[in-house]
């Protein structure tokens, strides 16, 4: 199958399709964040998964009829369109949101228009499958968006019914789904998720078992580690507790991703940029260097040069070698105030923009009905470490990559 993945981010949609065993021929990823694209490539294209991966940076380059027609002719016809338009103009936590009239709010409408154009242009016997996600909108906004999706209303699903964390979202899709009521509440209590003996604050003094959910992971720098991301760890031989926030690993697991899916590539990228674009060039004398290298571009892998164009960098002093920690901005070209992230906070930022894999997998499960065969993908046949919900009854690995005997 051929997939057009709009605002593909870290590749959550690819993970869900692979876990479902959908035979994938081509995926066109459209994503402007180079770090998210790096994570996507690291986990899929660079793993030689047998899929043709095409990466497009600017959504605007393919959203108009002429450019979209050229895209279909070159990489289509498409069987599936996935969409994860930016949510800033719809999010309730954004006091400056402008809904469908906002600069980012229009992308959700545009995705619907693109789906309609692809359907008409391809005129295929089998209907185009589409799946578009966003936060919960106001009623009047939903009505306006529905018009771009042929009047089909969205399905509202909260990830707390499928996983240990909340993520209440709307999904516009044109495939049948099983009853959401069939999904049973999944508790985080006693799950092997929180590290170092951590527990949810609500568990302290709890008189009887209850389903406890982590709050929705956010993407903005000011919210990725706020009080809603809190867990506690009890001090040994004491009744005192230490307050911490969810780690990258814990967030990966609760979203249904393999451990290290985001952290491993992001840490690799930050280390390589630090070493080859800053540290080694500073320590190298061009007059004595046998290769005569003078500029950072002489040291850094050319495939990473574009980060210099999309992001800005700065260093903060730290207590261990190389005694400076790299921070970089997201590619918010029109932002008046730049926000810098280190490797850990950038990982959390990307996860805050990601999808809940159990939910997306549940909603896309019927895609298997239109496939004549299934495909097994290494690393993506794993169990979620919670019960009772699990769509991978024949899985042979856990989410952390360990194999069940």
mmCIF file of C-alpha atoms in Angstrom:
data_model
loop_
_atom_site.group_PDB
_atom_site.id
_atom_site.type_symbol
_atom_site.label_atom_id
_atom_site.label_comp_id
_atom_site.label_asym_id
_atom_site.label_seq_id
_atom_site.Cartn_x
_atom_site.Cartn_y
_atom_site.Cartn_z
ATOM 1 C CA UNK A 1 0.000 0.000 0.000
ATOM 2 C CA UNK A 2 1.066 3.586 -0.616
ATOM 3 C CA UNK A 3 0.660 6.118 2.184
ATOM 4 C CA UNK A 4 0.691 9.908 2.294
ATOM 5 C CA UNK A 5 1.539 10.925 5.863
ATOM 6 C CA UNK A 6 0.877 14.634 6.421
ATOM 7 C CA UNK A 7 2.578 16.225 9.433
ATOM 8 C CA UNK A 8 4.149 12.851 10.051
ATOM 9 C CA UNK A 9 6.256 13.889 13.041
ATOM 10 C CA UNK A 10 8.233 11.014 14.539
ATOM 11 C CA UNK A 11 6.373 8.446 12.427
ATOM 12 C CA UNK A 12 3.671 7.319 14.871
ATOM 13 C CA UNK A 13 1.400 6.417 11.954
ATOM 14 C CA UNK A 14 4.106 4.212 10.451
ATOM 15 C CA UNK A 15 4.512 2.420 13.792
ATOM 16 C CA UNK A 16 0.769 1.686 13.986
ATOM 17 C CA UNK A 17 0.597 0.429 10.382
ATOM 18 C CA UNK A 18 3.619 -1.792 10.903
ATOM 19 C CA UNK A 19 2.165 -3.251 14.097
ATOM 20 C CA UNK A 20 -1.027 -4.053 12.190
ATOM 21 C CA UNK A 21 1.014 -5.890 9.578
ATOM 22 C CA UNK A 22 -0.091 -3.668 6.687
ATOM 23 C CA UNK A 23 2.069 -4.365 3.592
ATOM 24 C CA UNK A 24 3.630 -0.984 2.853
ATOM 25 C CA UNK A 25 5.234 -0.132 -0.480
ATOM 26 C CA UNK A 26 5.731 3.643 -0.229
ATOM 27 C CA UNK A 27 5.301 6.242 2.504
ATOM 28 C CA UNK A 28 5.543 9.939 1.676
ATOM 29 C CA UNK A 29 6.327 11.736 4.930
ATOM 30 C CA UNK A 30 5.578 15.471 5.085
ATOM 31 C CA UNK A 31 7.207 17.088 8.126
ATOM 32 C CA UNK A 32 9.034 20.381 8.711
ATOM 33 C CA UNK A 33 10.789 19.540 12.012
ATOM 34 C CA UNK A 34 14.213 18.079 11.092
ATOM 35 C CA UNK A 35 14.627 16.399 14.483
ATOM 36 C CA UNK A 36 11.270 14.617 14.135
ATOM 37 C CA UNK A 37 12.292 13.540 10.622
ATOM 38 C CA UNK A 38 15.620 12.292 11.958
ATOM 39 C CA UNK A 39 13.764 10.156 14.530
ATOM 40 C CA UNK A 40 11.480 8.840 11.785
ATOM 41 C CA UNK A 41 14.368 7.931 9.476
ATOM 42 C CA UNK A 42 16.410 6.404 12.305
ATOM 43 C CA UNK A 43 13.614 3.988 13.211
ATOM 44 C CA UNK A 44 12.356 3.080 9.734
ATOM 45 C CA UNK A 45 14.294 4.076 6.621
ATOM 46 C CA UNK A 46 17.741 3.471 8.150
ATOM 47 C CA UNK A 47 16.586 0.076 9.422
ATOM 48 C CA UNK A 48 16.219 -1.088 5.802
ATOM 49 C CA UNK A 49 12.560 -2.006 6.282
ATOM 50 C CA UNK A 50 11.928 -2.622 2.568
ATOM 51 C CA UNK A 51 9.675 0.435 2.232
ATOM 52 C CA UNK A 52 10.249 3.345 -0.130
ATOM 53 C CA UNK A 53 10.433 6.402 2.154
ATOM 54 C CA UNK A 54 10.034 9.855 0.624
ATOM 55 C CA UNK A 55 10.563 12.924 2.821
ATOM 56 C CA UNK A 56 9.100 16.343 2.029
ATOM 57 C CA UNK A 57 9.879 19.299 4.280
ATOM 58 C CA UNK A 58 7.208 21.868 3.431
ATOM 59 C CA UNK A 59 3.498 21.079 3.517
ATOM 60 C CA UNK A 60 2.887 24.116 1.317
ATOM 61 C CA UNK A 61 4.945 22.525 -1.469
ATOM 62 C CA UNK A 62 2.374 19.782 -2.053
ATOM 63 C CA UNK A 63 -0.984 21.071 -0.791
ATOM 64 C CA UNK A 64 -2.195 22.955 -3.883
ATOM 65 C CA UNK A 65 -3.927 21.082 -6.754
ATOM 66 C CA UNK A 66 -1.065 21.311 -9.270
ATOM 67 C CA UNK A 67 1.636 20.212 -6.831
ATOM 68 C CA UNK A 68 -0.613 17.542 -5.306
ATOM 69 C CA UNK A 69 -1.389 16.164 -8.750
ATOM 70 C CA UNK A 70 2.343 15.961 -9.485
ATOM 71 C CA UNK A 71 2.903 14.166 -6.170
ATOM 72 C CA UNK A 72 0.231 11.583 -6.986
ATOM 73 C CA UNK A 73 1.693 10.986 -10.435
ATOM 74 C CA UNK A 74 5.174 10.518 -9.017
ATOM 75 C CA UNK A 75 4.520 8.497 -5.849
ATOM 76 C CA UNK A 76 0.854 7.433 -5.954
ATOM 77 C CA UNK A 77 -1.831 6.448 -6.350
ATOM 78 C CA UNK A 78 -2.276 6.579 -2.577
ATOM 79 C CA UNK A 79 -4.250 4.028 -0.598
ATOM 80 C CA UNK A 80 -4.069 5.801 2.776
ATOM 81 C CA UNK A 81 -3.794 9.428 3.849
ATOM 82 C CA UNK A 82 -2.808 10.152 7.454
ATOM 83 C CA UNK A 83 -3.050 13.649 8.890
ATOM 84 C CA UNK A 84 -1.882 15.195 12.167
ATOM 85 C CA UNK A 85 -2.341 18.906 11.554
ATOM 86 C CA UNK A 86 -0.940 21.288 14.196
ATOM 87 C CA UNK A 87 -3.319 21.825 17.110
ATOM 88 C CA UNK A 88 -2.118 25.149 18.562
ATOM 89 C CA UNK A 89 -5.096 27.118 17.242
ATOM 90 C CA UNK A 90 -7.549 24.598 18.732
ATOM 91 C CA UNK A 91 -5.879 23.697 22.024
ATOM 92 C CA UNK A 92 -7.718 24.844 25.140
ATOM 93 C CA UNK A 93 -4.408 25.591 26.877
ATOM 94 C CA UNK A 94 -3.546 28.222 24.251
ATOM 95 C CA UNK A 95 -5.051 31.535 25.275
ATOM 96 C CA UNK A 96 -4.284 32.964 21.820
ATOM 97 C CA UNK A 97 -5.918 30.210 19.794
ATOM 98 C CA UNK A 98 -7.808 31.350 16.704
ATOM 99 C CA UNK A 99 -9.539 28.148 15.623
ATOM 100 C CA UNK A 100 -10.022 27.568 11.905
ATOM 101 C CA UNK A 101 -8.995 31.145 11.067
ATOM 102 C CA UNK A 102 -5.576 30.803 12.679
ATOM 103 C CA UNK A 103 -2.361 30.298 10.789
ATOM 104 C CA UNK A 104 -1.992 26.696 11.969
ATOM 105 C CA UNK A 105 -5.731 26.087 12.388
ATOM 106 C CA UNK A 106 -6.220 26.199 8.624
ATOM 107 C CA UNK A 107 -4.040 23.127 8.146
ATOM 108 C CA UNK A 108 -6.756 20.808 9.482
ATOM 109 C CA UNK A 109 -9.156 22.183 6.871
ATOM 110 C CA UNK A 110 -6.506 21.897 4.187
ATOM 111 C CA UNK A 111 -5.928 18.230 4.967
ATOM 112 C CA UNK A 112 -9.639 17.598 4.363
ATOM 113 C CA UNK A 113 -9.473 19.468 1.064
ATOM 114 C CA UNK A 114 -6.458 17.443 -0.021
ATOM 115 C CA UNK A 115 -8.213 14.178 0.795
ATOM 116 C CA UNK A 116 -11.205 15.243 -1.298
ATOM 117 C CA UNK A 117 -8.931 16.203 -4.219
ATOM 118 C CA UNK A 118 -7.040 12.887 -4.084
ATOM 119 C CA UNK A 119 -10.305 10.934 -4.053
ATOM 120 C CA UNK A 120 -11.598 12.755 -7.123
ATOM 121 C CA UNK A 121 -8.322 12.682 -9.001
ATOM 122 C CA UNK A 122 -7.532 9.011 -8.469
ATOM 123 C CA UNK A 123 -11.060 7.728 -9.202
ATOM 124 C CA UNK A 124 -10.107 4.317 -7.942
ATOM 125 C CA UNK A 125 -12.380 1.328 -7.503
ATOM 126 C CA UNK A 126 -11.293 0.963 -3.887
ATOM 127 C CA UNK A 127 -11.976 4.082 -1.804
ATOM 128 C CA UNK A 128 -9.132 6.099 -0.373
ATOM 129 C CA UNK A 129 -8.692 5.435 3.357
ATOM 130 C CA UNK A 130 -8.151 8.582 5.378
ATOM 131 C CA UNK A 131 -7.381 9.282 9.019
ATOM 132 C CA UNK A 132 -7.011 12.802 10.409
ATOM 133 C CA UNK A 133 -6.393 13.633 14.077
ATOM 134 C CA UNK A 134 -6.581 16.721 16.260
ATOM 135 C CA UNK A 135 -7.478 17.883 19.758
ATOM 136 C CA UNK A 136 -11.087 18.265 20.876
ATOM 137 C CA UNK A 137 -12.534 21.301 19.100
ATOM 138 C CA UNK A 138 -15.424 23.557 19.956
ATOM 139 C CA UNK A 139 -18.771 22.596 18.454
ATOM 140 C CA UNK A 140 -18.820 25.341 15.820
ATOM 141 C CA UNK A 141 -15.270 24.464 14.784
ATOM 142 C CA UNK A 142 -16.176 20.792 14.429
ATOM 143 C CA UNK A 143 -19.088 21.679 12.163
ATOM 144 C CA UNK A 144 -16.806 23.754 9.928
ATOM 145 C CA UNK A 145 -14.158 21.040 9.766
ATOM 146 C CA UNK A 146 -16.770 18.358 9.023
ATOM 147 C CA UNK A 147 -17.655 20.162 5.794
ATOM 148 C CA UNK A 148 -14.116 19.492 4.525
ATOM 149 C CA UNK A 149 -14.440 15.805 5.383
ATOM 150 C CA UNK A 150 -17.641 15.185 3.353
ATOM 151 C CA UNK A 151 -19.823 15.899 6.379
ATOM 152 C CA UNK A 152 -18.522 12.878 8.294
ATOM 153 C CA UNK A 153 -18.308 13.729 12.021
ATOM 154 C CA UNK A 154 -15.216 12.789 14.001
ATOM 155 C CA UNK A 155 -14.869 9.976 16.521
ATOM 156 C CA UNK A 156 -13.778 11.111 19.970
ATOM 157 C CA UNK A 157 -11.434 8.717 21.764
ATOM 158 C CA UNK A 158 -9.425 9.163 24.944
ATOM 159 C CA UNK A 159 -6.224 7.130 25.193
ATOM 160 C CA UNK A 160 -6.963 6.434 28.859
ATOM 161 C CA UNK A 161 -9.307 3.674 27.643
ATOM 162 C CA UNK A 162 -6.403 1.967 25.879
ATOM 163 C CA UNK A 163 -3.294 2.887 27.832
ATOM 164 C CA UNK A 164 -2.030 4.330 31.115
ATOM 165 C CA UNK A 165 -2.145 7.960 29.926
ATOM 166 C CA UNK A 166 -4.845 10.387 28.898
ATOM 167 C CA UNK A 167 -4.978 11.811 25.390
ATOM 168 C CA UNK A 168 -8.459 12.957 24.414
ATOM 169 C CA UNK A 169 -8.596 13.465 20.666
ATOM 170 C CA UNK A 170 -10.906 13.737 17.643
ATOM 171 C CA UNK A 171 -10.400 11.479 14.623
ATOM 172 C CA UNK A 172 -11.922 12.020 11.188
ATOM 173 C CA UNK A 173 -11.813 8.692 9.357
ATOM 174 C CA UNK A 174 -13.828 6.807 6.758
ATOM 175 C CA UNK A 175 -13.327 3.224 7.890
ATOM 176 C CA UNK A 176 -15.552 1.242 10.264
ATOM 177 C CA UNK A 177 -14.361 0.728 13.826
ATOM 178 C CA UNK A 178 -15.308 -1.648 16.591
ATOM 179 C CA UNK A 179 -17.320 -0.314 19.493
ATOM 180 C CA UNK A 180 -15.141 1.868 21.700
ATOM 181 C CA UNK A 181 -17.156 0.543 24.619
ATOM 182 C CA UNK A 182 -15.329 -2.749 24.117
ATOM 183 C CA UNK A 183 -12.120 -1.161 25.333
ATOM 184 C CA UNK A 184 -11.703 -1.696 29.077
ATOM 185 C CA UNK A 185 -10.108 0.833 31.397
ATOM 186 C CA UNK A 186 -6.397 0.156 31.808
ATOM 187 C CA UNK A 187 -4.883 1.058 35.160
ATOM 188 C CA UNK A 188 -1.363 2.308 35.644
ATOM 189 C CA UNK A 189 -1.287 0.915 39.162
ATOM 190 C CA UNK A 190 1.397 -1.761 39.643
ATOM 191 C CA UNK A 191 2.460 -1.641 35.993
ATOM 192 C CA UNK A 192 6.161 -2.025 35.111
ATOM 193 C CA UNK A 193 6.291 1.478 33.669
ATOM 194 C CA UNK A 194 7.433 4.004 36.248
ATOM 195 C CA UNK A 195 11.141 3.837 36.998
ATOM 196 C CA UNK A 196 12.971 3.653 40.336
ATOM 197 C CA UNK A 197 9.908 2.669 42.316
ATOM 198 C CA UNK A 198 7.968 5.728 41.245
ATOM 199 C CA UNK A 199 4.232 5.924 41.835
ATOM 200 C CA UNK A 200 1.455 8.298 40.964
ATOM 201 C CA UNK A 201 0.672 10.833 43.721
ATOM 202 C CA UNK A 202 -2.939 9.606 43.765
ATOM 203 C CA UNK A 203 -1.760 6.193 44.945
ATOM 204 C CA UNK A 204 -0.533 7.535 48.278
ATOM 205 C CA UNK A 205 -3.019 6.584 50.969
ATOM 206 C CA UNK A 206 -5.328 4.950 48.452
ATOM 207 C CA UNK A 207 -7.833 2.787 50.291
ATOM 208 C CA UNK A 208 -8.881 0.635 47.341
ATOM 209 C CA UNK A 209 -7.623 -0.067 43.791
ATOM 210 C CA UNK A 210 -8.604 2.422 41.120
ATOM 211 C CA UNK A 211 -7.570 3.253 37.563
ATOM 212 C CA UNK A 212 -4.930 5.971 37.722
ATOM 213 C CA UNK A 213 -3.932 7.730 34.527
ATOM 214 C CA UNK A 214 -1.031 9.952 33.621
ATOM 215 C CA UNK A 215 -2.124 13.308 32.249
ATOM 216 C CA UNK A 216 -1.820 14.207 28.577
ATOM 217 C CA UNK A 217 1.773 14.747 27.522
ATOM 218 C CA UNK A 218 2.273 18.260 26.196
ATOM 219 C CA UNK A 219 4.751 19.595 23.634
ATOM 220 C CA UNK A 220 5.452 23.194 24.683
ATOM 221 C CA UNK A 221 8.623 23.870 26.678
ATOM 222 C CA UNK A 222 6.648 25.363 29.555
ATOM 223 C CA UNK A 223 4.381 22.340 29.909
ATOM 224 C CA UNK A 224 6.481 19.245 29.223
ATOM 225 C CA UNK A 225 7.581 19.116 32.873
ATOM 226 C CA UNK A 226 4.831 20.995 34.697
ATOM 227 C CA UNK A 227 3.001 19.718 37.784
ATOM 228 C CA UNK A 228 0.668 17.526 35.709
ATOM 229 C CA UNK A 229 3.651 15.407 34.618
ATOM 230 C CA UNK A 230 4.455 14.551 38.215
ATOM 231 C CA UNK A 231 5.295 11.237 39.854
ATOM 232 C CA UNK A 232 6.734 10.622 43.325
ATOM 233 C CA UNK A 233 9.398 8.323 44.714
ATOM 234 C CA UNK A 234 9.546 7.418 48.385
ATOM 235 C CA UNK A 235 12.823 8.054 50.169
ATOM 236 C CA UNK A 236 14.236 4.794 51.508
ATOM 237 C CA UNK A 237 13.453 4.091 55.188
ATOM 238 C CA UNK A 238 11.400 7.282 55.366
ATOM 239 C CA UNK A 239 7.851 8.536 54.966
ATOM 240 C CA UNK A 240 9.110 11.354 52.732
ATOM 241 C CA UNK A 241 8.665 11.475 48.954
ATOM 242 C CA UNK A 242 10.719 13.057 46.175
ATOM 243 C CA UNK A 243 8.800 14.741 43.361
ATOM 244 C CA UNK A 244 9.949 14.004 39.807
ATOM 245 C CA UNK A 245 8.478 14.224 36.324
ATOM 246 C CA UNK A 246 7.906 11.423 33.832
ATOM 247 C CA UNK A 247 11.074 10.406 32.010
ATOM 248 C CA UNK A 248 11.373 10.056 28.250
ATOM 249 C CA UNK A 249 11.370 6.266 28.637
ATOM 250 C CA UNK A 250 8.166 6.292 30.671
ATOM 251 C CA UNK A 251 6.437 8.503 28.113
ATOM 252 C CA UNK A 252 7.552 6.300 25.237
ATOM 253 C CA UNK A 253 6.087 3.230 26.906
ATOM 254 C CA UNK A 254 2.805 4.886 27.883
ATOM 255 C CA UNK A 255 2.305 6.054 24.283
ATOM 256 C CA UNK A 256 2.893 2.484 23.106
ATOM 257 C CA UNK A 257 6.263 3.101 21.442
ATOM 258 C CA UNK A 258 9.322 0.853 21.741
ATOM 259 C CA UNK A 259 11.715 2.007 24.456
ATOM 260 C CA UNK A 260 14.344 4.241 22.899
ATOM 261 C CA UNK A 261 12.243 5.040 19.828
ATOM 262 C CA UNK A 262 12.704 8.788 20.415
ATOM 263 C CA UNK A 263 15.484 9.015 22.995
ATOM 264 C CA UNK A 264 18.059 6.931 21.105
ATOM 265 C CA UNK A 265 18.012 8.925 17.834
ATOM 266 C CA UNK A 266 17.691 12.299 19.580
ATOM 267 C CA UNK A 267 20.645 11.556 21.885
ATOM 268 C CA UNK A 268 22.645 10.308 18.889
ATOM 269 C CA UNK A 269 21.863 13.475 16.928
ATOM 270 C CA UNK A 270 22.717 15.869 19.769
ATOM 271 C CA UNK A 271 25.996 14.066 20.484
ATOM 272 C CA UNK A 272 27.014 14.095 16.828
ATOM 273 C CA UNK A 273 26.164 17.778 16.395
ATOM 274 C CA UNK A 274 28.015 18.661 19.602
ATOM 275 C CA UNK A 275 31.116 16.682 18.673
ATOM 276 C CA UNK A 276 31.440 17.318 14.942
ATOM 277 C CA UNK A 277 29.930 20.786 14.538
ATOM 278 C CA UNK A 278 31.322 22.442 17.649
ATOM 279 C CA UNK A 279 33.832 20.591 19.849
ATOM 280 C CA UNK A 280 36.197 19.058 17.267
ATOM 281 C CA UNK A 281 36.278 22.167 15.016
ATOM 282 C CA UNK A 282 37.137 24.292 18.060
ATOM 283 C CA UNK A 283 39.938 21.922 19.045
ATOM 284 C CA UNK A 284 41.404 21.577 15.553
ATOM 285 C CA UNK A 285 44.131 23.875 14.259
ATOM 286 C CA UNK A 286 43.561 24.252 10.496
ATOM 287 C CA UNK A 287 47.259 25.000 10.070
ATOM 288 C CA UNK A 288 48.296 21.584 11.390
ATOM 289 C CA UNK A 289 45.257 19.498 10.439
ATOM 290 C CA UNK A 290 46.400 16.981 7.786
ATOM 291 C CA UNK A 291 43.157 17.460 5.868
ATOM 292 C CA UNK A 292 43.210 21.254 6.117
ATOM 293 C CA UNK A 293 39.738 21.420 7.643
ATOM 294 C CA UNK A 294 38.678 24.926 8.669
ATOM 295 C CA UNK A 295 34.882 25.102 8.889
ATOM 296 C CA UNK A 296 32.339 23.077 10.879
ATOM 297 C CA UNK A 297 30.960 21.747 7.579
ATOM 298 C CA UNK A 298 34.345 20.084 6.984
ATOM 299 C CA UNK A 299 33.744 17.907 10.057
ATOM 300 C CA UNK A 300 29.995 17.322 10.160
ATOM 301 C CA UNK A 301 28.187 14.669 8.123
ATOM 302 C CA UNK A 302 26.686 16.525 5.105
ATOM 303 C CA UNK A 303 23.313 14.863 5.760
ATOM 304 C CA UNK A 304 23.121 16.974 8.936
ATOM 305 C CA UNK A 305 24.040 20.354 7.442
ATOM 306 C CA UNK A 306 20.366 21.332 7.057
ATOM 307 C CA UNK A 307 19.984 21.619 10.839
ATOM 308 C CA UNK A 308 22.028 24.796 10.638
ATOM 309 C CA UNK A 309 19.415 26.265 8.295
ATOM 310 C CA UNK A 310 16.304 25.151 10.202
ATOM 311 C CA UNK A 311 17.331 25.550 13.857
ATOM 312 C CA UNK A 312 19.451 27.732 16.080
ATOM 313 C CA UNK A 313 21.960 26.469 18.618
ATOM 314 C CA UNK A 314 23.443 27.505 21.928
ATOM 315 C CA UNK A 315 25.507 25.870 24.677
ATOM 316 C CA UNK A 316 25.088 25.728 28.436
ATOM 317 C CA UNK A 317 27.955 24.809 30.714
ATOM 318 C CA UNK A 318 27.666 21.458 32.486
ATOM 319 C CA UNK A 319 29.738 19.444 34.960
ATOM 320 C CA UNK A 320 30.996 16.679 32.656
ATOM 321 C CA UNK A 321 32.856 16.346 29.342
ATOM 322 C CA UNK A 322 32.634 18.106 26.982
ATOM 323 C CA UNK A 323 31.510 20.545 29.745
ATOM 324 C CA UNK A 324 28.940 22.138 27.488
ATOM 325 C CA UNK A 325 25.421 20.949 26.705
ATOM 326 C CA UNK A 326 23.899 21.641 23.307
ATOM 327 C CA UNK A 327 20.461 23.203 23.108
ATOM 328 C CA UNK A 328 18.580 23.850 19.881
ATOM 329 C CA UNK A 329 15.329 25.425 18.811
ATOM 330 C CA UNK A 330 12.445 23.871 16.990
ATOM 331 C CA UNK A 331 12.000 25.176 13.418
ATOM 332 C CA UNK A 332 9.477 27.871 14.310
ATOM 333 C CA UNK A 333 10.521 30.296 11.639
ATOM 334 C CA UNK A 334 7.883 32.892 12.487
ATOM 335 C CA UNK A 335 8.302 32.765 16.239
ATOM 336 C CA UNK A 336 9.254 36.083 17.806
ATOM 337 C CA UNK A 337 10.843 34.370 20.814
ATOM 338 C CA UNK A 338 13.007 31.312 20.250
ATOM 339 C CA UNK A 339 12.659 28.384 22.637
ATOM 340 C CA UNK A 340 15.665 26.124 23.210
ATOM 341 C CA UNK A 341 15.584 22.423 24.077
ATOM 342 C CA UNK A 342 18.288 20.029 25.218
ATOM 343 C CA UNK A 343 18.174 16.375 24.137
ATOM 344 C CA UNK A 344 15.850 15.280 26.943
ATOM 345 C CA UNK A 345 13.399 18.156 26.617
ATOM 346 C CA UNK A 346 13.380 17.890 22.802
ATOM 347 C CA UNK A 347 12.504 14.198 23.148
ATOM 348 C CA UNK A 348 9.623 15.077 25.460
ATOM 349 C CA UNK A 349 8.527 17.802 23.048
ATOM 350 C CA UNK A 350 8.345 15.303 20.177
ATOM 351 C CA UNK A 351 6.432 12.793 22.298
ATOM 352 C CA UNK A 352 3.983 15.550 23.236
ATOM 353 C CA UNK A 353 3.200 15.897 19.521
ATOM 354 C CA UNK A 354 2.956 12.147 18.941
ATOM 355 C CA UNK A 355 0.020 9.759 18.735
ATOM 356 C CA UNK A 356 -1.141 7.109 21.181
ATOM 357 C CA UNK A 357 -0.205 3.938 19.309
ATOM 358 C CA UNK A 358 -2.870 1.717 20.959
ATOM 359 C CA UNK A 359 -5.627 4.155 19.930
ATOM 360 C CA UNK A 360 -4.443 4.599 16.342
ATOM 361 C CA UNK A 361 -3.937 0.868 15.997
ATOM 362 C CA UNK A 362 -7.471 0.241 17.256
ATOM 363 C CA UNK A 363 -8.992 2.776 14.852
ATOM 364 C CA UNK A 364 -7.027 1.530 11.835
ATOM 365 C CA UNK A 365 -7.498 -2.173 12.514
ATOM 366 C CA UNK A 366 -10.065 -2.585 9.719
ATOM 367 C CA UNK A 367 -7.423 -1.553 7.173
ATOM 368 C CA UNK A 368 -6.288 -5.178 7.370
ATOM 369 C CA UNK A 369 -9.586 -6.187 5.757
ATOM 370 C CA UNK A 370 -8.634 -4.530 2.448
ATOM 371 C CA UNK A 371 -5.188 -6.127 2.345
ATOM 372 C CA UNK A 372 -4.763 -9.476 0.634
ATOM 373 C CA UNK A 373 -1.630 -10.244 2.633
ATOM 374 C CA UNK A 374 0.071 -9.136 5.837
ATOM 375 C CA UNK A 375 3.660 -8.143 6.457
ATOM 376 C CA UNK A 376 5.792 -8.746 9.543
ATOM 377 C CA UNK A 377 8.134 -5.927 10.540
ATOM 378 C CA UNK A 378 11.080 -6.520 12.821
ATOM 379 C CA UNK A 379 10.844 -4.693 16.146
ATOM 380 C CA UNK A 380 7.133 -3.918 15.844
ATOM 381 C CA UNK A 381 5.556 -7.184 16.993
ATOM 382 C CA UNK A 382 5.587 -6.371 20.679
ATOM 383 C CA UNK A 383 3.128 -6.528 23.561
ATOM 384 C CA UNK A 384 1.979 -3.454 25.398
ATOM 385 C CA UNK A 385 2.913 -4.035 29.053
ATOM 386 C CA UNK A 386 -0.632 -3.692 30.318
ATOM 387 C CA UNK A 387 -3.845 -5.647 30.305
ATOM 388 C CA UNK A 388 -6.575 -6.283 29.438
ATOM 389 C CA UNK A 389 -6.300 -4.352 26.157
ATOM 390 C CA UNK A 390 -3.845 -5.837 23.693
ATOM 391 C CA UNK A 391 -4.408 -6.108 19.963
ATOM 392 C CA UNK A 392 -1.213 -8.065 19.450
ATOM 393 C CA UNK A 393 -2.113 -11.424 20.878
ATOM 394 C CA UNK A 394 0.488 -13.146 18.698
ATOM 395 C CA UNK A 395 3.269 -10.749 19.541
ATOM 396 C CA UNK A 396 6.610 -12.174 20.584
ATOM 397 C CA UNK A 397 8.239 -9.134 22.144
ATOM 398 C CA UNK A 398 7.493 -6.674 24.924
ATOM 399 C CA UNK A 399 7.467 -2.935 24.349
ATOM 400 C CA UNK A 400 11.009 -2.697 25.719
ATOM 401 C CA UNK A 401 12.238 -5.136 23.080
ATOM 402 C CA UNK A 402 12.674 -8.145 25.361
ATOM 403 C CA UNK A 403 11.394 -11.453 24.051
ATOM 404 C CA UNK A 404 8.801 -13.430 25.970
ATOM 405 C CA UNK A 405 9.648 -17.107 26.488
#
